Amino acid sequence: MKSFASLKNNKTIPRKYHVIFWVSYFCFNVIRWGSYFGDYWYSLKSNLIEFPLHIILVYTSIYFLVPNFLAKKKYKTYIFLLIASLGFLYIIRTGLNYLLVTKNIWPESDGHQQAFTFNHIIAVTLGELYVLALATAIKFTIDWVYQKKRIATLQKEQLKSELNFLKTQIQPHFFFNTLNNLYALTLEQSEKASEVVLKLSNIIQYVIYDATKPKVKLLNEIQHIQNYIDLERLRCHENAIINIEIGGKIDNVKIPPLIFLSFIENSFKHGNKDSPNFYIYISIEKQPENRLLFSIKNSYEKDSLFKNSEKSGIGNINTKRRLNLLYKNNYDLSFSKNENNYCVTLNIPL
């Protein structure tokens, strides 16, 4: 019954549609009863008397009785006022028909029934209830459609807001790691610090101008990943192996920004970057069924795999949440490990 409260506001339906409904229904009724009686002039006159009363009853019920009594579960009051309205309308309708249209106010009975009898009251009341039920059903249906569209719009905006929020969580996490690298290089007074500043500038430009969009070109995302890897490589052993392999035609492929970043960050965190045996293999492949397969495999030290897991897990948690919002159940994410390496595989639709 809570949905009846929306009937207090008629802004959802423009007035022209009210006019179109009543004019159409009036013309239909004139033709219908004119054909039934074989007297279109009588039908026109009687409908001119009755239709203003129909309209008053319908709008009184929909915009006053329903929201103020039925919606508030004041059933007895609602029924009493509805019956009183029907009774008052019956008296006015019958009297106006008798004075302005015809002395035979119930031609359907072939003159065997008179006004203000039980059968005439029931017949007129059922006719009014029919009009009231029809108009109310149309109003409720239109309100339901508007409400459904409104809920869909709100859900879409909520999804967009939540995705933006999750991306803002990812960005500070990413910059925190990058600035740590720059800080370490400046302490060492390394000439590579200027290179880091240039790479960091490119990354900031990407995050500000591209990563705020719902989707970005995969080529741009790969360049962003490469910039990040170049920053991390500065702190790795010179013999470390870090490769990115691209498969398939990806020129026109677009994906959500920063969707792979947390997995790449973790591959550097959990490995021993000072080891000559440190490696990271990244594969990005467009598959024939219009899906994208991302995988990353890195070496790691078993003792460091889950070190600081609470902090390092933030990126993965956010990424999983974004994947659920973006693709629901239409993606595959798996993790595997053995004694020497850790692997993450993600398959998403394009």
Coordinates of C-alpha atoms in Angstrom, one line a residue:
M1 CA 0.0 0.0 0.0
K2 CA 3.0 2.3 0.4
S3 CA 3.0 2.8 -3.4
F4 CA -0.3 4.7 -3.1
A5 CA 1.6 7.6 -1.5
S6 CA 3.0 8.5 -4.9
L7 CA -0.5 9.3 -6.1
K8 CA -0.3 12.6 -4.2
N9 CA 1.9 13.9 -6.9
N10 CA 0.6 14.1 -10.4
K11 CA 3.8 15.3 -12.0
T12 CA 4.6 11.9 -13.5
I13 CA 1.8 12.2 -16.0
P14 CA 1.6 15.3 -18.2
R15 CA -1.8 16.9 -18.4
K16 CA -2.2 16.3 -22.1
Y17 CA -2.4 12.6 -21.5
H18 CA -5.2 13.1 -19.0
V19 CA -7.0 15.1 -21.7
I20 CA -6.3 12.5 -24.4
F21 CA -7.6 9.7 -22.1
W22 CA -10.9 11.4 -21.2
V23 CA -11.6 12.7 -24.7
S24 CA -11.0 9.2 -26.1
Y25 CA -13.1 7.5 -23.5
F26 CA -15.9 10.0 -24.0
C27 CA -16.0 9.4 -27.8
F28 CA -15.9 5.7 -27.3
N29 CA -18.8 5.9 -24.8
V30 CA -20.9 8.1 -27.0
I31 CA -20.5 5.8 -30.0
R32 CA -21.0 2.7 -27.9
W33 CA -24.3 3.7 -26.2
G34 CA -25.5 5.6 -29.3
S35 CA -25.2 2.3 -31.2
Y36 CA -26.8 0.4 -28.4
F37 CA -29.9 2.7 -28.2
G38 CA -29.9 3.7 -31.8
D39 CA -29.9 7.3 -30.6
Y40 CA -26.6 9.1 -30.8
W41 CA -28.0 12.5 -29.8
Y42 CA -29.3 11.0 -26.5
S43 CA -26.0 9.2 -25.9
L44 CA -24.1 12.5 -26.5
K45 CA -26.3 14.5 -24.1
S46 CA -26.3 11.8 -21.3
N47 CA -22.5 11.5 -21.5
L48 CA -22.0 15.2 -21.4
I49 CA -23.9 15.1 -18.0
E50 CA -22.1 12.0 -16.7
F51 CA -18.5 12.5 -17.7
P52 CA -17.8 15.5 -15.5
L53 CA -19.1 13.4 -12.6
H54 CA -16.9 10.5 -13.7
I55 CA -13.9 12.8 -13.7
I56 CA -14.7 14.3 -10.3
L57 CA -15.1 10.8 -8.8
V58 CA -11.9 9.4 -10.3
Y59 CA -9.6 12.3 -9.3
T60 CA -11.2 12.5 -5.8
S61 CA -10.6 8.9 -5.3
I62 CA -7.1 8.7 -6.8
Y63 CA -5.6 11.9 -5.4
F64 CA -7.5 12.3 -2.1
L65 CA -9.2 9.2 -0.8
V66 CA -6.5 6.7 -1.7
P67 CA -3.4 8.5 -0.4
N68 CA -5.1 10.0 2.7
F69 CA -7.1 7.0 3.8
L70 CA -6.4 3.8 1.9
A71 CA -2.6 4.2 1.9
K72 CA -2.7 4.9 5.6
K73 CA -4.8 1.8 6.3
K74 CA -7.8 3.7 7.3
Y75 CA -10.0 1.2 5.5
K76 CA -13.3 2.0 7.2
T77 CA -13.0 5.7 6.6
Y78 CA -12.0 5.1 3.0
I79 CA -15.0 2.7 2.3
F80 CA -17.4 5.1 4.1
L81 CA -16.3 8.1 2.0
L82 CA -16.2 6.1 -1.2
I83 CA -19.8 4.9 -0.6
A84 CA -20.9 8.4 0.3
S85 CA -19.3 9.8 -2.8
L86 CA -21.0 7.2 -5.0
G87 CA -24.4 8.0 -3.3
F88 CA -24.0 11.7 -3.8
L89 CA -22.9 11.2 -7.4
Y90 CA -25.9 8.9 -8.0
I91 CA -28.3 11.6 -6.8
I92 CA -26.7 14.4 -8.9
R93 CA -26.4 12.2 -12.0
T94 CA -30.0 11.0 -11.8
G95 CA -31.4 14.4 -11.2
L96 CA -29.4 16.1 -14.0
N97 CA -30.4 13.4 -16.4
Y98 CA -34.0 13.8 -15.5
L99 CA -34.0 17.6 -15.8
L100 CA -31.7 18.1 -18.8
V101 CA -31.8 14.9 -20.9
T102 CA -34.9 12.7 -20.6
K103 CA -37.7 11.7 -18.2
N104 CA -36.8 8.1 -18.9
I105 CA -33.6 8.1 -17.0
W106 CA -33.1 4.3 -17.4
P107 CA -33.9 3.3 -21.0
E108 CA -32.0 0.0 -20.6
S109 CA -34.9 -1.4 -18.5
D110 CA -37.5 -0.7 -21.3
G111 CA -39.5 1.4 -18.9
H112 CA -39.9 -1.4 -16.4
Q113 CA -37.6 0.1 -13.7
Q114 CA -37.7 3.5 -12.1
A115 CA -35.1 5.7 -10.6
F116 CA -34.0 5.4 -7.0
T117 CA -34.9 1.7 -7.0
F118 CA -32.4 -0.9 -5.7
N119 CA -31.7 -2.2 -9.3
H120 CA -31.1 1.3 -10.7
I121 CA -28.8 2.3 -7.8
I122 CA -26.8 -0.9 -8.3
A123 CA -26.6 -0.4 -12.1
V124 CA -25.4 3.2 -11.8
T125 CA -23.0 2.3 -9.0
L126 CA -21.4 -0.5 -10.9
G127 CA -21.0 1.7 -13.9
E128 CA -19.2 4.3 -11.8
L129 CA -17.0 1.7 -10.2
Y130 CA -16.1 0.4 -13.7
V131 CA -14.9 3.9 -14.7
L132 CA -13.1 4.3 -11.4
A133 CA -11.4 0.9 -11.7
L134 CA -10.3 1.5 -15.3
A135 CA -8.8 4.9 -14.6
T136 CA -7.1 3.8 -11.3
A137 CA -5.6 0.7 -13.0
I138 CA -4.2 2.9 -15.8
K139 CA -2.7 5.3 -13.2
F140 CA -1.2 2.6 -11.1
T141 CA 0.3 1.0 -14.2
I142 CA 1.9 4.2 -15.4
D143 CA 3.2 4.9 -11.9
W144 CA 4.7 1.4 -11.7
V145 CA 6.5 2.0 -15.1
Y146 CA 7.8 5.4 -13.9
Q147 CA 8.9 3.9 -10.6
K148 CA 10.7 1.0 -12.3
K149 CA 12.6 3.4 -14.6
R150 CA 13.5 5.6 -11.6
I151 CA 14.8 2.6 -9.6
A152 CA 16.9 1.5 -12.7
T153 CA 18.3 5.0 -13.0
L154 CA 19.2 5.2 -9.3
Q155 CA 20.8 1.7 -9.4
K156 CA 22.8 2.8 -12.5
E157 CA 24.0 6.0 -10.7
Q158 CA 24.8 4.1 -7.5
L159 CA 26.8 1.6 -9.5
K160 CA 28.7 4.4 -11.2
S161 CA 29.4 6.1 -7.9
E162 CA 30.6 2.9 -6.3
L163 CA 32.9 2.2 -9.2
N164 CA 34.3 5.7 -9.0
F165 CA 34.8 5.3 -5.3
L166 CA 36.7 2.0 -5.8
K167 CA 38.9 3.6 -8.4
T168 CA 39.8 6.4 -5.9
Q169 CA 40.8 3.7 -3.5
I170 CA 43.1 2.1 -6.0
Q171 CA 44.9 5.3 -7.1
P172 CA 46.3 6.3 -3.6
H173 CA 47.3 2.6 -3.1
F174 CA 49.3 2.8 -6.4
F175 CA 50.8 6.2 -5.8
F176 CA 51.9 5.1 -2.3
N177 CA 54.1 2.4 -3.8
T178 CA 55.4 4.6 -6.6
L179 CA 56.4 7.4 -4.2
N180 CA 58.2 4.9 -2.0
N181 CA 60.3 3.9 -5.0
L182 CA 61.1 7.6 -5.8
Y183 CA 62.0 8.2 -2.1
A184 CA 64.4 5.3 -2.1
L185 CA 66.2 6.6 -5.2
T186 CA 66.5 10.1 -4.0
L187 CA 68.1 8.8 -0.8
E188 CA 70.6 7.0 -2.9
Q189 CA 71.0 10.2 -5.0
S190 CA 70.6 8.0 -8.1
E191 CA 70.5 9.6 -11.6
K192 CA 67.5 7.4 -12.2
A193 CA 65.4 9.7 -10.1
S194 CA 64.8 12.0 -13.0
E195 CA 63.6 9.0 -15.1
V196 CA 61.2 8.1 -12.3
V197 CA 59.8 11.6 -12.2
L198 CA 59.1 11.5 -16.0
K199 CA 57.4 8.1 -15.7
L200 CA 55.4 9.3 -12.7
S201 CA 54.3 12.3 -14.7
N202 CA 53.0 10.0 -17.5
I203 CA 51.2 7.9 -14.9
I204 CA 49.6 10.9 -13.2
Q205 CA 48.4 12.2 -16.6
Y206 CA 46.9 8.8 -17.4
V207 CA 45.1 8.6 -14.1
I208 CA 43.7 12.1 -14.3
Y209 CA 42.6 12.1 -17.9
D210 CA 42.0 8.5 -18.9
A211 CA 41.4 6.4 -15.8
T212 CA 38.3 8.5 -14.8
K213 CA 36.5 7.2 -17.9
P214 CA 34.3 4.0 -17.8
K215 CA 36.6 2.3 -20.4
V216 CA 39.9 3.1 -21.9
K217 CA 41.8 1.7 -24.9
L218 CA 43.7 -1.5 -24.0
L219 CA 46.8 -0.1 -25.8
N220 CA 46.7 2.9 -23.4
E221 CA 46.3 0.6 -20.4
I222 CA 49.2 -1.5 -21.5
Q223 CA 51.4 1.6 -21.9
H224 CA 50.3 2.6 -18.3
I225 CA 51.3 -0.9 -17.1
Q226 CA 54.6 -0.5 -18.9
N227 CA 55.3 2.8 -17.1
Y228 CA 54.6 1.2 -13.8
I229 CA 56.9 -1.8 -14.6
D230 CA 59.7 0.6 -15.7
L231 CA 59.5 2.3 -12.3
E232 CA 59.6 -1.0 -10.4
R233 CA 62.4 -2.4 -12.7
L234 CA 64.7 0.4 -11.4
R235 CA 64.7 -1.4 -8.0
C236 CA 65.0 -4.9 -9.4
H237 CA 68.2 -7.0 -9.9
E238 CA 69.7 -6.3 -13.3
N239 CA 69.2 -10.0 -14.3
A240 CA 65.5 -9.9 -13.4
I241 CA 63.1 -10.9 -16.2
I242 CA 59.9 -8.9 -16.7
N243 CA 58.1 -9.6 -19.9
I244 CA 54.7 -8.6 -21.4
E245 CA 53.3 -10.7 -24.2
I246 CA 50.3 -9.4 -26.3
G247 CA 48.2 -11.8 -28.4
G248 CA 45.4 -11.1 -30.8
K249 CA 44.1 -7.9 -32.5
I250 CA 43.7 -5.4 -29.7
D251 CA 43.7 -2.1 -31.6
N252 CA 40.1 -1.4 -30.9
V253 CA 39.7 -3.2 -27.6
K254 CA 38.5 -1.2 -24.6
I255 CA 38.5 -2.2 -20.9
P256 CA 37.8 -0.7 -17.5
P257 CA 40.9 1.3 -16.4
L258 CA 43.3 0.0 -13.8
I259 CA 41.6 -3.4 -13.7
F260 CA 44.9 -5.4 -13.8
L261 CA 47.0 -3.0 -11.7
S262 CA 46.6 -4.6 -8.3
F263 CA 47.8 -8.0 -9.6
I264 CA 50.9 -6.5 -11.1
E265 CA 51.6 -4.6 -7.9
N266 CA 51.4 -7.8 -5.9
S267 CA 53.7 -9.6 -8.2
F268 CA 56.4 -7.1 -7.3
K269 CA 55.6 -7.1 -3.6
H270 CA 55.7 -10.8 -3.1
G271 CA 58.8 -11.5 -5.1
N272 CA 62.4 -11.0 -4.1
K273 CA 63.4 -8.2 -6.5
D274 CA 67.0 -8.3 -5.4
S275 CA 67.3 -11.9 -6.6
P276 CA 68.8 -12.6 -10.1
N277 CA 66.1 -15.3 -10.5
F278 CA 63.2 -12.9 -10.0
Y279 CA 60.8 -13.0 -12.9
I280 CA 57.3 -11.7 -13.9
Y281 CA 55.5 -13.0 -17.0
I282 CA 52.4 -11.0 -18.1
S283 CA 50.2 -12.2 -20.9
I284 CA 47.3 -10.3 -22.4
E285 CA 45.4 -12.1 -25.2
K286 CA 42.2 -11.3 -27.1
Q287 CA 40.3 -14.6 -27.5
P288 CA 38.1 -15.5 -30.5
E289 CA 34.9 -15.5 -28.5
N290 CA 35.3 -11.7 -27.8
R291 CA 36.9 -12.1 -24.4
L292 CA 40.1 -11.0 -22.9
L293 CA 42.5 -13.3 -21.1
F294 CA 45.0 -11.7 -18.6
S295 CA 47.5 -13.8 -16.7
I296 CA 50.5 -13.0 -14.6
K297 CA 53.0 -15.3 -13.1
N298 CA 55.8 -14.3 -10.8
S299 CA 58.5 -15.9 -8.6
Y300 CA 58.2 -15.4 -4.9
E301 CA 59.7 -16.4 -1.6
K302 CA 57.4 -18.5 0.5
D303 CA 58.1 -16.6 3.7
S304 CA 57.1 -13.3 2.1
L305 CA 54.0 -14.5 0.2
F306 CA 51.5 -13.4 2.8
K307 CA 53.6 -10.9 4.7
N308 CA 51.6 -7.7 5.3
S309 CA 48.7 -9.5 3.8
E310 CA 46.2 -7.1 5.3
K311 CA 47.7 -4.2 3.5
S312 CA 48.6 -5.9 0.2
G313 CA 45.1 -7.5 0.0
I314 CA 43.3 -4.1 -0.4
G315 CA 44.1 -3.9 -4.1
N316 CA 42.8 -7.4 -4.8
I317 CA 39.7 -6.8 -2.7
N318 CA 38.9 -3.7 -4.6
T319 CA 39.5 -5.3 -7.9
K320 CA 37.2 -8.2 -7.1
R321 CA 34.5 -5.8 -6.0
R322 CA 34.9 -3.9 -9.3
L323 CA 34.7 -7.1 -11.3
N324 CA 31.5 -8.1 -9.5
L325 CA 29.9 -4.7 -10.2
L326 CA 31.1 -4.6 -13.8
Y327 CA 30.5 -8.2 -15.0
K328 CA 28.5 -9.9 -12.2
N329 CA 29.1 -13.6 -12.9
N330 CA 30.4 -13.2 -16.4
Y331 CA 34.1 -13.3 -15.5
D332 CA 36.6 -15.9 -14.3
L333 CA 39.3 -15.1 -11.7
S334 CA 41.6 -17.8 -10.4
F335 CA 44.8 -17.9 -8.3
S336 CA 47.3 -20.7 -8.1
K337 CA 50.7 -21.3 -6.6
N338 CA 53.4 -23.9 -6.2
E339 CA 56.8 -23.8 -4.5
N340 CA 58.4 -21.4 -7.0
N341 CA 55.7 -19.2 -8.5
Y342 CA 52.3 -17.5 -8.1
C343 CA 49.8 -17.2 -10.9
V344 CA 46.7 -15.1 -11.4
T345 CA 44.4 -15.6 -14.4
L346 CA 41.5 -13.3 -15.3
N347 CA 39.1 -13.8 -18.1
I348 CA 36.6 -11.0 -18.9
P349 CA 34.1 -10.2 -21.7
L350 CA 34.7 -7.4 -24.1

